[in-house]
Coordinates of C-alpha atoms in Angstrom, one line a residue:
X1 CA -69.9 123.8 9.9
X2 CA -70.9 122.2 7.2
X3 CA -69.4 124.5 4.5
X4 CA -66.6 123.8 6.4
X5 CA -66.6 119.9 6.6
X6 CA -67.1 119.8 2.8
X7 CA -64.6 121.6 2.1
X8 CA -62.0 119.2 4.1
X9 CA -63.7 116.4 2.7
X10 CA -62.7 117.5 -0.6
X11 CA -59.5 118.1 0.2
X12 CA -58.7 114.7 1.5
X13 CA -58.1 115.9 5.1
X14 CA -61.3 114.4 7.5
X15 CA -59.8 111.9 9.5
X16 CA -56.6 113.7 9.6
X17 CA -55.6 115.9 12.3
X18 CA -54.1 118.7 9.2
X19 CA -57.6 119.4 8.5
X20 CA -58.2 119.7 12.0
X21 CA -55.2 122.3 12.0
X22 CA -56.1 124.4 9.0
X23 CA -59.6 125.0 10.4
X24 CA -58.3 126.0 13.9
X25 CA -55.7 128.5 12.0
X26 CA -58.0 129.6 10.1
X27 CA -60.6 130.5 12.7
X28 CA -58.1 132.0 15.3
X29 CA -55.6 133.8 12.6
X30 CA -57.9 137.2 11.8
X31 CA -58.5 137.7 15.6
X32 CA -54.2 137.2 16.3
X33 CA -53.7 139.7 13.9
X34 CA -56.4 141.9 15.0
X35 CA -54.4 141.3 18.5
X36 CA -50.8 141.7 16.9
X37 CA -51.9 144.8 15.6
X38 CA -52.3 147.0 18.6
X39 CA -49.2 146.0 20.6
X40 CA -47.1 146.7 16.9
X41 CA -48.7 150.1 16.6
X42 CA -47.7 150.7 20.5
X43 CA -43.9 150.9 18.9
X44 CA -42.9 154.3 18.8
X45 CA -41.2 155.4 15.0
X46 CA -38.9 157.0 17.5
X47 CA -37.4 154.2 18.7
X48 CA -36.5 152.9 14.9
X49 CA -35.2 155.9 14.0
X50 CA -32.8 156.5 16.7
X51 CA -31.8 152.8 15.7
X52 CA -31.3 153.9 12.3
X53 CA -29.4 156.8 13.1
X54 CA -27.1 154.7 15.6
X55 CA -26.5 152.3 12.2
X56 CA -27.9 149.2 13.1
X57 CA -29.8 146.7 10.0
X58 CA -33.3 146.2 9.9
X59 CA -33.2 142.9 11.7
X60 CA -30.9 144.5 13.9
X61 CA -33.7 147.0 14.7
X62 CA -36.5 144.4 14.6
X63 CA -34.5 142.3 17.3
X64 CA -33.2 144.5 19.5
X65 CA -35.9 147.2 19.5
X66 CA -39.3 145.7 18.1
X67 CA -39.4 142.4 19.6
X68 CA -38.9 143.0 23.0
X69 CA -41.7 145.2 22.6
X70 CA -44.3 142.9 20.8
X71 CA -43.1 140.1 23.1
X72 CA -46.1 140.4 25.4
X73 CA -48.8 140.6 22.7
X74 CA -47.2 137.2 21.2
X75 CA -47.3 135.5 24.7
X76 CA -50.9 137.1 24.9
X77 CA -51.8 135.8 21.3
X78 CA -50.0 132.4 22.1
X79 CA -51.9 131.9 25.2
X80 CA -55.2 132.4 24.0
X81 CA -54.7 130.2 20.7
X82 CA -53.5 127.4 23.2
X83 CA -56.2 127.7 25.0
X84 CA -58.8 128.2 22.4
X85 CA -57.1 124.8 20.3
X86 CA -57.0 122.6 23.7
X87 CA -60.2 123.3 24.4
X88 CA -61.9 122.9 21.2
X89 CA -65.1 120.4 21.2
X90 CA -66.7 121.0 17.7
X91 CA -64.5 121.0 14.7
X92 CA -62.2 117.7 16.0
X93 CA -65.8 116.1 17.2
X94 CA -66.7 116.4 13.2
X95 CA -63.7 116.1 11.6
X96 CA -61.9 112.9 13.1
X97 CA -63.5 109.8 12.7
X98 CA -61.0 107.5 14.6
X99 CA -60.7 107.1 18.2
X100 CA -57.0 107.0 18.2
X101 CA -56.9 110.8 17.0
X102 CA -59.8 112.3 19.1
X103 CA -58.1 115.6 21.4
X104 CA -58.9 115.2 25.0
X105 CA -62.0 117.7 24.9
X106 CA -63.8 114.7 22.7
X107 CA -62.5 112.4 24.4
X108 CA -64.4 113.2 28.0
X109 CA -67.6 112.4 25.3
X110 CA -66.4 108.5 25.4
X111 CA -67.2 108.1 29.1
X112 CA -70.6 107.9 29.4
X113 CA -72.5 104.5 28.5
X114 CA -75.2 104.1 26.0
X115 CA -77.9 105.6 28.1
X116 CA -76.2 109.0 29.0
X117 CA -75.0 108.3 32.2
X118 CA -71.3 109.3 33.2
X119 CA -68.6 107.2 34.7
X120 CA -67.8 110.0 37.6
X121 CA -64.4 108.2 38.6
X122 CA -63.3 108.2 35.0
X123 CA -64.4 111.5 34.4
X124 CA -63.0 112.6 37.0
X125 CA -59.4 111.2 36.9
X126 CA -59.2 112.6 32.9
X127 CA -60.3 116.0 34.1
X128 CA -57.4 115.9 36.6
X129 CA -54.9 115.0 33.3
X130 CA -56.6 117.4 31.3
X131 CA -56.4 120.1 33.8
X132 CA -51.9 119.8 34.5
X133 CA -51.1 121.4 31.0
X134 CA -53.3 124.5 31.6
X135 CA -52.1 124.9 35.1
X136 CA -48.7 124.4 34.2
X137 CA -48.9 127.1 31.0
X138 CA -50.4 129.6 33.6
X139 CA -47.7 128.4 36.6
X140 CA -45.2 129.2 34.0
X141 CA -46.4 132.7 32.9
X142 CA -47.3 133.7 36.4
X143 CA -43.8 132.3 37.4
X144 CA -42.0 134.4 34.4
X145 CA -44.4 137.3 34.1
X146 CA -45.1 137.5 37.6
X147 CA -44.5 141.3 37.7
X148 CA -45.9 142.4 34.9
X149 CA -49.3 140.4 35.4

């Protein structure tokens, strides 16, 4: 982390939730590619071909043939970088100085007093907040992708 942190601080970007950004893309971006890859290679040449053949353009071919195939691998990869990003404690924790712009995984750190003891009814009310958008993502795959899943 501390390779890391110097380099925002050079940049300009603690404090700023851009530097929080670049170093969450740039941690999860090799892995969604590695990801991408295999459900791209799935495609069969075939497919492209007989779109060739038949006349359509390259986007033509790319929209009606390769999407709908890679669709699932960017729901996959967009899932798991959600996930990953709302649930990251240890690059906003160093990055952001101001309370105003902690994420709500740093900000569960706030409720505990000076000793180290938690406030259980506020911890427990934000973990019911922090919870809904996770429940709802995975309501609304289950609810769209139901059959495939």
């Amino acid at each position: 982390m501390v390779p890391i942190f110097l380099l925002i601080f050079n940049l300009g970007l603690i404090n700023t939730h851009l530097g929080v950004i670049l170093v969450m893309i740039g941690g999860l971006l090799p892995a969604a590619i590695f990801i991408m890859q295999d459900f791209v290679d799935s495609v069969p040449r075939s497919y492209e071909e007989a779109a060739i053949v038949a006349g359509a353009s390259p986007f033509r071919i790319f929209l009606d043939v390769t999407f709908p195939m890679i669709r699932p691998g960017m729901m996959v990869v967009a899932i798991w970088a959600f996930v990953n990003a709302w649930g990251a404690f240890l690059i906003p924790f160093i990055l952001l100085r101001s309370p105003d712009k902690l994420p709500a995984a740093v900000a569960f750190y706030q409720f505990y007093d000076e000793i180290g003891s938690p406030q259980i009814r506020l911890i427990s009310a934000y973990a019911v907040l922090y919870t809904a958008p996770a429940i709802l993502l995975y309501l609304l795959v289950n609810w769209r992708y139901e059959p495939g899943m």
